[in-house]
Amino acid sequence: MKEKKSIAAEHLYKLNSVVDPQVDSSGKGCLYVVTSICKKNDTYISNIYYKSLEEESEEMQWTFGKDRNHSPRWSPDGKKIVFVSNRTGKKQLFILNREGGEARQLTNIPNGATNPVWSPDGSKIAFQTRLCKEESINCKEANIDHTYKTVPLEVTNMKYKSDQSGLWDGKYQHIGMIDISTGELMEITTGENDYLLESWSPDGKYIAISADTHKDKDLSFCSDVFLYEVETSIWKKITSGSGDFGKVTWSANGKKIGLIGHEREYENATYSKLWVYDVELEWLQCLTPDWDANVGDDAIGDFQQGVVTPGMLWGEDNESFVFLGSDHGNTIVYFGHETGAIYPSLIDNQHVYGLSTGGSLKWAVVAISTPKLPGDLFLLNLETGEVKQLTDVNKQFVKEHEFANVEAIQFQSNDGWELHGWLMKPIGFKAGETYPLTLEIHGGPHAMYANTYFHEFQALAANGFAVLYINPRGSFGYGQHFVDAVRGDYGNKDYEDIMDAVDYILANFDFIDETRLGVTGGSYGGFMTNWIIGHTNRFKAAVTQRSISNWISFYGVSDIGYYFSDWQLKADLTDMETLWKHSPLAYVEKIETPLLILHGENDLRCPIEQAEQLFIALKKQKKTTKFIRFPESNHELSRSGKPSLRIERLNYINNWFKEYLMKN
């Protein structure tokens, strides 16, 4: 038998990501998006594929080229699809007939068009675009002045920058509509506010829209759901004005609306719940007030591109639905009923990151990943739980390469809390030998390591490292009390949880060399990496990524800085003592561990000045450190950044640990 190859950072170029399954209303076929990397152009390529659910057949590729073609959505009659493509430069909507032929460009809007939603009769499509307050959706591209001008940025609001989109350019998120036959455009929203298109009612009467319409946006963090009546342009708010709601779906008869959201009881640490709005009675009800699990997909990874998480997907009886929930390192397909009954339809040690039913609760197409499966689509029988694989987008790669084995671990913290995580053995593991260990810490902190593929972990294991990753308190997946426990306590019990995990591994796995321990993490995981090496010298090497080192300077500099500190540390600039006490920079003189610092130049979530301060403070004290600045990179470098830089990042991490941990 031919020996399998180890996984390397560069294998990102060979792997495909499959996401966003969309089953048609007949249940006979499914569209999905496959994304790969063009090494020559250092860009991502996405194309749309079709797979029959009725018969054994090969997948059919419906779009081609080296552009990003994504977000396919079936017309109500299943004869056409609309999708988003950047093939003309900006993202625009295109129409493609199911029977084949060339795609027809539907929009040519100066700022692009995304998020298409069909009208129930198939005559119109609503969409998302961005407009300045003086712009109209009917502006022609030819009339736009593209002359480059350097102008000052006038800032009057606190929310003037975003890690995702950079400095605010004066444009708001708005919703438009286009008549497919005539091309006539209509503005649904206008003004100085952002609106998010949700869904269209089955009778065509309403469009559901979410927005924060509070006057003081700087201090408002809500999202309400509105029903926009198409004929009259009348708006009706159906949520309370104090929570965060979205993912709006309609029952087949249009009498009920499903929502996912919460009332911000624990700020951004609050579990999302299921809600149902009765359209006739005008009554909103929470279906899961006492269900101690989070609705949605909270798994964190570094591989999938363009994941779409659905809301409640209703069945034919207008009372039942399916949805995704996160629990103990898995994402699970749950069946629910408006009476409040909930039970799992698909539960296993896996990450379900996509779900589509086409309107029937007999079958569903799910996207699944595991530590040894980068991701594929499966047909799920919702009645029996049986699954059948539909795609095999990395067949040859999986056949030729060896994936590291992963073992789940369960243990108690020193104060009696149940903790959960995983230990990945190095490739080529041999009993009786000892190996270095790398400890990985996730960001958030409100996220969840899961039974999913992680390219970084596999690359480390391929280089001879065991990899430990756990969900300390603050993580999703283990109850509301657990996720809230980190707020106001950064660097205390969360730190102890992580160190308890290291102690547990050393006590129970004799192949780990306690003299060769490494630690790394990004964002909150970077903060914790900095904190750990300032409080213990147990680690022989560390890599901190897009980290926080100084909560005082973080305040107001990060795009979330002026409120995140209040929510998470429960302190602001009126309490600098607390901010400094929780800052790793305050303990920099105690750091002896060789530290590699990785940071993106354009990171507005954890600005690069956080890394600069730490680097200079360490160098001034003659400590061993190196600082790598990644150009054109924001906070998402490791997940959706420029492919070549993602690979450079992985190699820097591996090489640093090889330099300091591979020497006995």
XYZ file of C-alpha atoms in Angstrom:
664
model
C 0.000 0.000 0.000
C 1.311 3.437 -0.928
C 2.401 5.434 2.125
C 0.194 8.424 2.829
C 1.651 11.928 2.893
C 1.566 14.296 5.855
C -0.471 17.469 5.711
C 1.424 20.721 5.182
C 0.415 24.374 5.327
C 0.700 24.577 1.529
C -2.020 21.970 1.090
C -4.577 24.744 1.443
C -3.951 25.172 -2.280
C -5.254 21.640 -2.923
C -8.305 21.588 -0.667
C -11.863 22.515 -1.626
C -14.502 24.008 0.646
C -18.166 23.064 0.028
C -20.862 25.238 1.622
C -24.374 26.680 1.360
C -26.550 23.724 0.277
C -29.861 24.820 -1.266
C -32.525 22.159 -1.868
C -35.219 23.044 -4.421
C -38.906 23.105 -3.431
C -39.535 19.716 -5.089
C -36.813 18.095 -3.010
C -35.274 16.612 -6.143
C -32.030 18.538 -6.388
C -29.540 20.621 -4.449
C -27.278 23.534 -5.354
C -24.065 24.230 -3.455
C -20.890 26.309 -3.661
C -17.359 24.937 -3.965
C -14.447 27.278 -3.225
C -10.832 26.603 -4.142
C -7.666 28.697 -4.321
C -5.940 29.950 -7.443
C -2.280 29.847 -6.446
C -1.174 31.875 -9.470
C -3.454 34.827 -8.681
C -3.445 34.293 -4.906
C -7.245 34.499 -4.852
C -10.288 32.377 -4.068
C -12.472 30.850 -6.795
C -16.096 29.907 -6.105
C -18.468 28.102 -8.430
C -21.980 26.689 -8.192
C -22.724 22.980 -8.562
C -25.888 20.887 -8.767
C -26.523 17.391 -7.432
C -29.622 15.251 -8.001
C -31.161 13.864 -4.811
C -33.265 11.296 -6.651
C -30.726 9.271 -8.548
C -27.076 8.297 -8.469
C -25.332 10.778 -10.723
C -22.263 12.943 -10.932
C -22.458 16.529 -9.790
C -22.959 19.140 -12.519
C -21.010 22.391 -12.542
C -23.302 25.308 -13.341
C -20.859 28.236 -13.275
C -17.268 28.395 -14.475
C -14.258 30.688 -14.462
C -11.957 32.146 -11.857
C -14.430 34.509 -10.179
C -16.490 34.262 -6.994
C -19.932 32.856 -7.891
C -22.001 32.189 -4.797
C -25.315 32.569 -2.914
C -27.438 30.503 -5.370
C -31.175 30.741 -4.662
C -33.937 28.797 -6.435
C -36.901 30.562 -8.023
C -40.209 29.460 -6.442
C -41.032 27.254 -9.468
C -37.529 25.731 -9.464
C -36.896 26.660 -13.101
C -34.268 29.355 -12.531
C -31.664 30.424 -9.996
C -30.320 33.800 -9.021
C -26.762 34.051 -7.753
C -24.122 36.631 -6.898
C -20.967 37.017 -8.978
C -18.057 39.457 -9.151
C -17.269 38.520 -12.762
C -17.911 42.108 -13.923
C -15.787 43.656 -11.190
C -18.395 44.277 -8.499
C -20.821 41.815 -6.985
C -23.990 41.749 -9.069
C -27.012 39.463 -9.458
C -27.214 36.978 -12.332
C -30.066 34.729 -13.517
C -29.463 31.209 -14.853
C -32.042 28.792 -16.284
C -32.136 25.307 -14.818
C -32.074 23.831 -18.326
C -28.758 25.532 -19.074
C -27.485 28.376 -21.226
C -25.562 31.526 -20.382
C -26.162 33.403 -17.160
C -27.879 36.756 -17.670
C -26.733 39.769 -15.651
C -29.708 41.144 -13.767
C -28.281 44.147 -11.919
C -25.673 46.761 -12.715
C -25.757 48.792 -9.539
C -22.746 51.061 -8.851
C -22.116 49.668 -5.356
C -23.072 46.089 -6.198
C -25.928 43.806 -5.153
C -25.970 40.816 -2.782
C -28.296 38.645 -0.660
C -31.003 37.905 -3.284
C -34.527 36.945 -2.133
C -37.236 35.885 -4.608
C -40.806 37.137 -4.491
C -43.240 34.203 -4.089
C -44.583 34.639 -7.649
C -41.062 34.668 -9.093
C -41.484 38.058 -10.800
C -39.176 40.124 -8.590
C -36.025 39.783 -6.518
C -35.172 41.842 -3.453
C -31.507 42.407 -2.683
C -28.979 44.257 -0.551
C -26.844 47.186 -1.686
C -24.923 50.120 -0.189
C -25.819 53.761 -0.761
C -24.676 57.168 0.420
C -27.476 59.398 1.653
C -27.422 61.351 -1.633
C -27.267 58.259 -3.864
C -30.164 56.469 -5.511
C -30.433 52.825 -6.435
C -31.268 54.016 -9.955
C -27.934 55.819 -10.433
C -26.195 54.585 -13.560
C -22.595 53.387 -13.397
C -21.713 55.699 -16.284
C -22.822 58.731 -14.296
C -20.550 57.954 -11.342
C -17.394 60.039 -11.071
C -14.540 57.548 -10.548
C -11.859 60.243 -10.313
C -9.685 59.415 -7.316
C -9.671 62.142 -4.696
C -7.898 62.314 -1.373
C -10.368 63.758 1.091
C -10.514 63.998 4.867
C -12.747 61.638 6.777
C -15.236 63.490 8.945
C -16.034 61.464 12.046
C -19.052 62.269 14.206
C -20.115 58.781 15.356
C -18.270 56.211 17.457
C -19.142 53.352 15.094
C -17.036 54.716 12.251
C -14.872 51.693 11.487
C -15.185 47.947 11.126
C -12.592 45.208 10.899
C -14.568 43.728 8.028
C -15.033 46.847 5.893
C -12.482 49.340 7.213
C -13.202 53.019 7.816
C -16.799 53.984 7.159
C -17.191 55.386 3.634
C -20.515 57.141 4.165
C -22.582 54.301 2.709
C -25.491 52.569 4.430
C -26.852 49.074 3.893
C -30.100 49.377 1.957
C -32.645 47.114 0.298
C -33.831 47.306 -3.268
C -36.059 45.287 -5.568
C -35.876 44.532 -9.282
C -38.558 43.395 -11.711
C -37.031 40.478 -13.600
C -38.861 41.054 -16.878
C -38.543 44.832 -17.129
C -35.407 45.520 -15.094
C -37.253 48.239 -13.187
C -35.605 49.075 -9.865
C -37.363 50.132 -6.680
C -35.952 51.386 -3.397
C -37.451 49.724 -0.328
C -35.298 51.511 2.248
C -33.711 54.961 2.227
C -32.085 57.323 4.668
C -29.239 57.266 7.149
C -29.718 53.822 8.601
C -28.594 50.260 7.876
C -31.146 47.602 6.919
C -30.735 43.854 6.466
C -32.963 41.917 4.087
C -34.347 38.775 5.733
C -37.150 36.998 3.807
C -40.396 37.358 1.838
C -43.778 36.126 3.101
C -45.349 33.225 1.126
C -48.318 35.399 0.070
C -46.012 38.171 -1.149
C -47.558 40.718 1.210
C -44.586 41.340 3.498
C -40.822 41.532 3.362
C -39.116 40.865 6.686
C -36.276 43.291 7.438
C -34.014 43.637 10.474
C -32.487 46.918 11.607
C -31.410 49.002 14.562
C -33.541 52.141 14.372
C -32.580 53.656 17.726
C -31.567 57.285 17.421
C -28.337 56.896 19.401
C -26.594 54.191 17.380
C -23.337 54.614 19.255
C -24.856 53.176 22.415
C -27.398 50.848 20.848
C -26.589 47.229 20.054
C -30.027 45.950 19.148
C -31.523 44.471 16.026
C -35.291 44.498 15.610
C -37.414 42.712 13.039
C -39.873 44.682 10.924
C -42.542 43.638 8.452
C -42.584 45.874 5.393
C -45.917 45.755 3.553
C -45.052 45.818 -0.150
C -48.297 47.389 -1.417
C -48.569 50.203 1.138
C -44.926 50.665 2.247
C -46.170 50.492 5.858
C -43.713 49.228 8.477
C -44.565 47.161 11.545
C -42.046 46.319 14.289
C -42.596 42.856 15.780
C -39.794 42.720 18.378
C -39.317 44.648 21.597
C -36.569 47.102 20.754
C -34.215 45.767 23.432
C -32.792 42.592 21.891
C -30.891 41.144 18.966
C -33.114 39.280 16.489
C -32.757 37.944 12.944
C -32.706 34.818 10.749
C -36.379 35.352 9.905
C -38.252 32.442 8.274
C -41.926 31.925 7.394
C -44.170 28.922 7.856
C -45.591 27.584 4.581
C -49.021 29.142 5.204
C -47.455 32.482 6.174
C -49.224 32.610 9.540
C -46.115 32.191 11.675
C -42.633 33.661 11.612
C -39.580 32.006 13.100
C -36.842 34.166 14.596
C -33.546 33.545 16.356
C -32.405 36.012 18.980
C -32.212 37.128 22.573
C -32.817 40.105 24.848
C -29.101 40.724 25.567
C -29.416 39.610 29.188
C -25.674 38.862 29.227
C -24.644 41.245 26.429
C -22.672 39.370 23.758
C -22.437 36.309 26.022
C -26.195 35.697 25.766
C -27.486 32.442 24.328
C -29.735 32.804 21.276
C -33.192 31.257 21.510
C -36.053 30.258 19.226
C -38.982 32.664 18.882
C -42.256 32.478 16.972
C -44.411 35.429 15.942
C -48.097 34.818 15.200
C -48.942 37.135 12.295
C -52.703 37.153 12.913
C -52.553 37.541 16.707
C -49.492 39.844 16.530
C -47.913 37.924 19.374
C -44.209 37.077 19.859
C -43.354 34.058 22.002
C -40.037 32.515 23.058
C -40.179 28.755 22.475
C -37.005 27.892 24.391
C -36.872 30.042 27.549
C -35.368 27.215 29.626
C -33.386 25.363 26.952
C -29.755 25.729 28.046
C -28.102 25.399 24.632
C -27.286 27.992 22.017
C -29.223 28.105 18.757
C -26.877 28.313 15.773
C -23.411 27.170 14.778
C -20.726 28.377 17.215
C -17.915 26.099 16.046
C -14.668 27.855 15.268
C -12.371 26.714 12.458
C -9.932 27.937 9.833
C -11.053 26.270 6.623
C -14.612 26.743 5.300
C -15.318 29.715 3.036
C -18.737 31.404 2.887
C -20.638 29.346 5.451
C -24.366 30.180 5.643
C -26.210 29.282 8.861
C -29.974 28.899 8.384
C -32.697 29.882 10.792
C -35.720 27.740 11.658
C -36.679 25.700 8.592
C -40.425 25.037 8.730
C -42.177 21.853 7.645
C -45.365 21.221 5.709
C -47.533 21.091 8.855
C -46.725 24.751 9.705
C -45.939 23.670 13.279
C -42.651 21.765 13.064
C -39.180 22.874 12.046
C -35.495 21.956 12.133
C -32.540 24.103 13.136
C -28.877 23.945 14.173
C -27.697 24.095 17.774
C -24.279 23.941 19.449
C -23.574 21.602 22.344
C -20.418 20.093 23.870
C -18.187 20.594 20.840
C -20.763 19.494 18.272
C -23.309 21.244 16.110
C -26.515 19.253 15.970
C -29.584 19.152 13.746
C -32.573 19.533 16.057
C -36.244 18.933 15.362
C -38.597 21.392 17.061
C -42.307 22.029 17.424
C -44.145 25.235 18.251
C -45.315 23.605 21.514
C -41.682 23.781 22.659
C -40.720 20.141 22.096
C -37.114 19.713 20.901
C -35.073 16.604 20.179
C -32.000 15.849 18.035
C -32.466 14.596 14.472
C -28.732 14.229 13.852
C -26.247 14.079 16.698
C -22.698 12.797 16.400
C -19.135 13.933 16.997
C -19.192 16.339 14.092
C -19.701 19.900 12.956
C -22.843 20.483 10.897
C -22.208 23.811 9.182
C -25.001 23.845 6.592
C -28.644 22.746 6.458
C -31.372 22.892 3.786
C -34.708 21.101 3.445
C -36.564 22.653 0.508
C -39.643 22.936 2.730
C -40.124 19.271 3.650
C -39.116 17.675 6.937
C -38.579 14.229 5.451
C -35.120 14.859 4.049
C -32.420 17.483 4.473
C -29.032 18.156 2.970
C -26.407 18.856 5.612
C -22.802 20.035 5.341
C -20.608 18.085 7.763
C -16.993 18.343 8.876
C -14.964 16.292 11.356
C -11.303 16.493 12.421
C -10.521 14.068 9.572
C -13.065 15.366 7.042
C -12.555 18.887 5.674
C -16.230 18.994 4.692
C -18.842 17.410 2.425
C -22.589 17.306 1.841
C -24.788 14.464 3.084
C -28.432 13.537 2.586
C -30.124 13.196 5.976
C -33.314 11.240 6.540
C -34.955 13.403 9.207
C -37.190 10.560 10.325
C -34.525 7.856 10.825
C -31.326 9.892 11.202
C -29.675 7.931 8.386
C -27.117 9.850 6.331
C -25.797 9.239 2.831
C -22.766 11.051 1.406
C -23.530 13.238 -1.616
C -20.245 14.953 -2.412
C -16.581 14.036 -2.163
C -14.893 17.308 -3.057
C -11.505 16.327 -1.566
C -11.581 12.641 -2.511
C -8.094 12.373 -3.929
C -6.512 14.500 -1.229
C -8.126 12.503 1.599
C -7.062 9.269 -0.081
C -3.420 10.328 -0.345
C -2.904 12.120 2.991
C -2.818 11.053 6.617
C -4.944 12.869 9.166
C -4.033 12.925 12.838
C -6.112 10.985 15.359
C -8.094 12.988 17.895
C -9.223 11.869 21.359
C -11.890 13.697 23.350
C -11.014 14.461 26.973
C -13.307 15.214 29.919
C -11.998 16.370 33.282
C -12.753 18.589 36.262
C -11.258 21.980 36.978
C -9.686 22.597 40.352
C -12.963 24.169 41.527
C -15.139 21.308 40.285
C -16.347 22.519 36.878
C -16.722 19.930 34.114
C -14.382 20.757 31.228
C -14.146 19.289 27.761
C -11.550 19.279 25.016
C -9.434 17.204 22.646
C -5.923 15.839 22.294
C -4.570 15.289 18.793
C -1.730 12.816 18.486
C 1.222 13.603 16.222
C 1.464 11.915 12.849
C 3.746 8.893 13.077
C 2.975 8.416 16.751
C 4.862 5.509 18.327
C 4.148 4.100 21.764
C 7.040 4.538 24.167
C 8.284 7.772 22.610
C 7.677 11.274 23.927
C 6.468 14.286 21.965
C 6.215 18.054 22.372
C 2.770 19.557 22.997
C 1.238 22.705 21.524
C -1.678 24.203 23.444
C -4.209 26.032 21.239
C -6.609 28.648 22.682
C -9.612 29.897 20.710
C -10.762 33.474 20.293
C -14.034 35.069 21.252
C -13.957 34.169 24.079
C -17.566 33.247 23.218
C -16.887 30.591 20.609
C -16.439 26.833 20.652
C -13.750 24.438 19.564
C -15.544 21.542 17.931
C -15.303 18.202 16.186
C -14.360 19.914 12.946
C -11.451 20.097 10.534
C -8.699 22.509 11.582
C -5.895 22.871 9.053
C -3.573 24.528 11.581
C -3.886 21.600 13.991
C -3.295 19.007 11.277
C -0.196 20.875 10.068
C 1.196 20.945 13.621
C 0.507 17.229 14.100
C 2.229 16.514 10.791
C 5.340 18.215 12.164
C 5.455 15.912 15.177
C 3.484 17.931 17.732
C 0.649 16.727 19.908
C -2.089 19.379 19.956
C -4.291 20.166 22.963
C -7.390 22.324 22.591
C -10.194 22.816 25.101
C -13.242 24.981 25.740
C -12.571 26.906 28.968
C -15.332 28.772 30.763
C -16.512 31.566 28.513
C -16.968 29.130 25.610
C -20.309 28.407 23.992
C -21.731 24.913 24.135
C -21.853 24.210 27.868
C -24.710 26.299 29.230
C -25.487 29.977 29.798
C -23.798 30.077 33.207
C -20.620 28.625 31.717
C -20.392 31.121 28.859
C -21.084 34.101 31.133
C -18.551 33.040 33.783
C -15.583 34.681 32.043
C -17.029 38.206 32.041
C -15.238 40.366 34.581
C -12.828 37.502 35.293
C -10.345 37.516 32.392
C -7.085 35.849 33.380
C -8.465 34.156 36.483
C -10.654 31.047 36.259
C -10.342 30.861 32.474
C -6.557 30.769 32.897
C -6.904 28.108 35.587
C -9.144 26.001 33.324
C -6.501 26.002 30.609
C -3.690 25.144 33.015
C -5.844 22.412 34.578
C -6.130 20.929 31.086
C -2.347 20.879 30.729
C -2.026 19.209 34.136
C -4.637 16.624 33.179
C -2.836 15.763 29.949
C 0.543 15.428 31.656
C -0.962 13.186 34.336
C -2.825 10.904 31.945
C -0.795 10.751 28.717
C 2.772 9.653 29.305
C 3.888 10.386 25.746
C 3.805 14.161 26.349
C 7.168 15.699 27.266
C 6.470 18.264 29.984
C 9.731 20.056 29.191
C 8.599 20.806 25.624
C 5.324 22.699 25.893
C 4.191 25.425 23.496
C 1.165 27.714 23.566
C -0.603 29.753 20.899
C -3.918 31.430 20.194
C -5.513 34.336 18.372
C -7.623 37.307 19.468
C -8.844 36.370 22.975
C -6.587 33.329 22.513
C -3.741 35.768 21.861
C -4.618 37.688 25.009
C -4.573 34.420 26.960
C -1.252 33.387 25.396
C 0.248 36.693 26.541
C -1.335 36.264 29.959
C -0.085 32.706 30.402
C 3.560 33.455 29.671
C 3.370 36.433 32.044
C 2.188 34.136 34.848
C 4.131 30.905 34.318
C 7.390 29.772 32.729
C 6.137 26.245 32.034
C 6.042 26.863 28.291
C 9.216 26.692 26.257
C 7.809 28.660 23.309
C 4.751 30.778 22.508
C 3.102 32.330 19.463
C 0.621 35.149 20.044
C -1.684 36.060 17.164
C -3.793 39.218 16.608
C -3.681 39.624 20.363
C -4.602 42.076 23.088
C -1.855 43.200 25.452
C -3.142 46.488 26.897
C -6.831 47.007 27.716
C -6.283 50.709 28.383
C -5.045 51.526 24.873
C -7.502 49.014 23.392
C -10.322 51.232 24.602
C -11.579 53.355 21.708
C -8.896 52.114 19.301
C -10.513 48.801 18.427
C -13.699 48.873 16.353
C -15.419 47.317 19.390
C -13.163 48.812 22.045
C -15.483 51.325 23.629
C -18.108 48.742 24.554
C -16.323 45.371 24.576
C -14.287 46.333 27.626
C -17.465 47.338 29.465
C -19.147 44.046 28.617
C -16.217 41.693 29.133
C -14.004 43.284 31.784
C -16.865 45.266 33.332
C -14.596 48.320 33.382
C -13.922 51.412 31.272
C -11.509 54.358 31.370
C -12.953 55.495 34.683
C -11.465 52.320 36.167
C -7.963 52.121 34.726
C -6.774 50.083 37.683
C -8.989 47.180 36.616
C -8.096 47.542 32.935
C -4.393 47.495 33.736
C -4.734 44.604 36.190
C -6.155 42.464 33.369
C -3.558 43.632 30.802
C -0.762 41.165 29.914
C 1.531 44.151 29.353
C 1.445 44.795 33.100
C 3.322 41.514 33.623
C 5.786 41.791 30.759
C 8.825 41.824 33.044
C 7.928 38.263 34.107
C 7.887 36.893 30.558
C 10.799 34.551 29.880
C 9.206 32.374 27.178
C 10.457 33.006 23.612
C 7.530 34.744 21.916
C 6.621 35.054 18.242
C 4.147 37.887 17.595
C 1.903 37.658 14.497
C -0.424 40.509 13.530
C -2.244 41.907 10.496
C -1.501 45.478 9.466
C -5.198 46.250 8.870
C -6.576 44.571 11.988
C -9.172 46.927 13.453
C -10.571 44.401 15.946
C -7.298 43.999 17.830
C -5.262 46.869 16.360
C -1.612 46.241 15.607
C -0.528 48.759 18.228
C -1.310 45.999 20.744
C 1.448 43.887 19.187
C 3.788 46.857 18.836
C 3.628 47.662 22.536
C 4.308 44.081 23.529
C 7.196 43.686 21.100
C 8.937 46.904 22.163
C 8.452 46.155 25.866
C 10.020 42.710 25.432
C 12.907 43.938 23.262
C 13.718 46.691 25.739
C 14.165 44.010 28.369
C 16.322 41.916 26.006
C 13.755 39.112 25.859
C 13.616 36.608 22.980
C 10.917 37.749 20.561
C 10.161 38.307 16.890
C 7.401 40.419 15.320
C 5.766 39.474 11.980
C 3.478 42.059 10.366
C 1.167 40.738 7.653
C 0.316 43.314 4.947
C -3.238 43.759 3.619
C -4.581 41.613 6.469
C -7.318 42.199 8.979
C -8.487 40.142 11.969
C -9.640 37.331 9.645
C -6.149 36.553 8.301
C -6.173 32.919 9.474
C -9.623 32.144 8.066
C -10.322 34.185 4.938
C -7.149 36.204 4.425
C -5.012 36.207 1.305
C -4.133 32.528 0.702
C -0.370 33.006 0.474
C -0.350 34.937 3.762
C -2.472 32.277 5.478
C 0.181 29.755 4.497
C 3.034 32.038 5.566
C 1.339 32.376 8.930
C 1.078 28.604 9.386
C 4.727 28.149 8.482
C 5.842 30.827 10.930
C 3.953 29.036 13.720
C 5.328 25.610 12.820
C 8.895 26.823 12.392
C 8.888 28.709 15.707
C 7.721 25.646 17.585
C 10.155 23.394 15.720
C 13.010 25.700 16.674
C 12.207 25.714 20.392
C 10.327 22.471 21.072
C 12.026 19.864 18.907
C 15.271 20.095 20.880
C 15.338 17.741 23.870
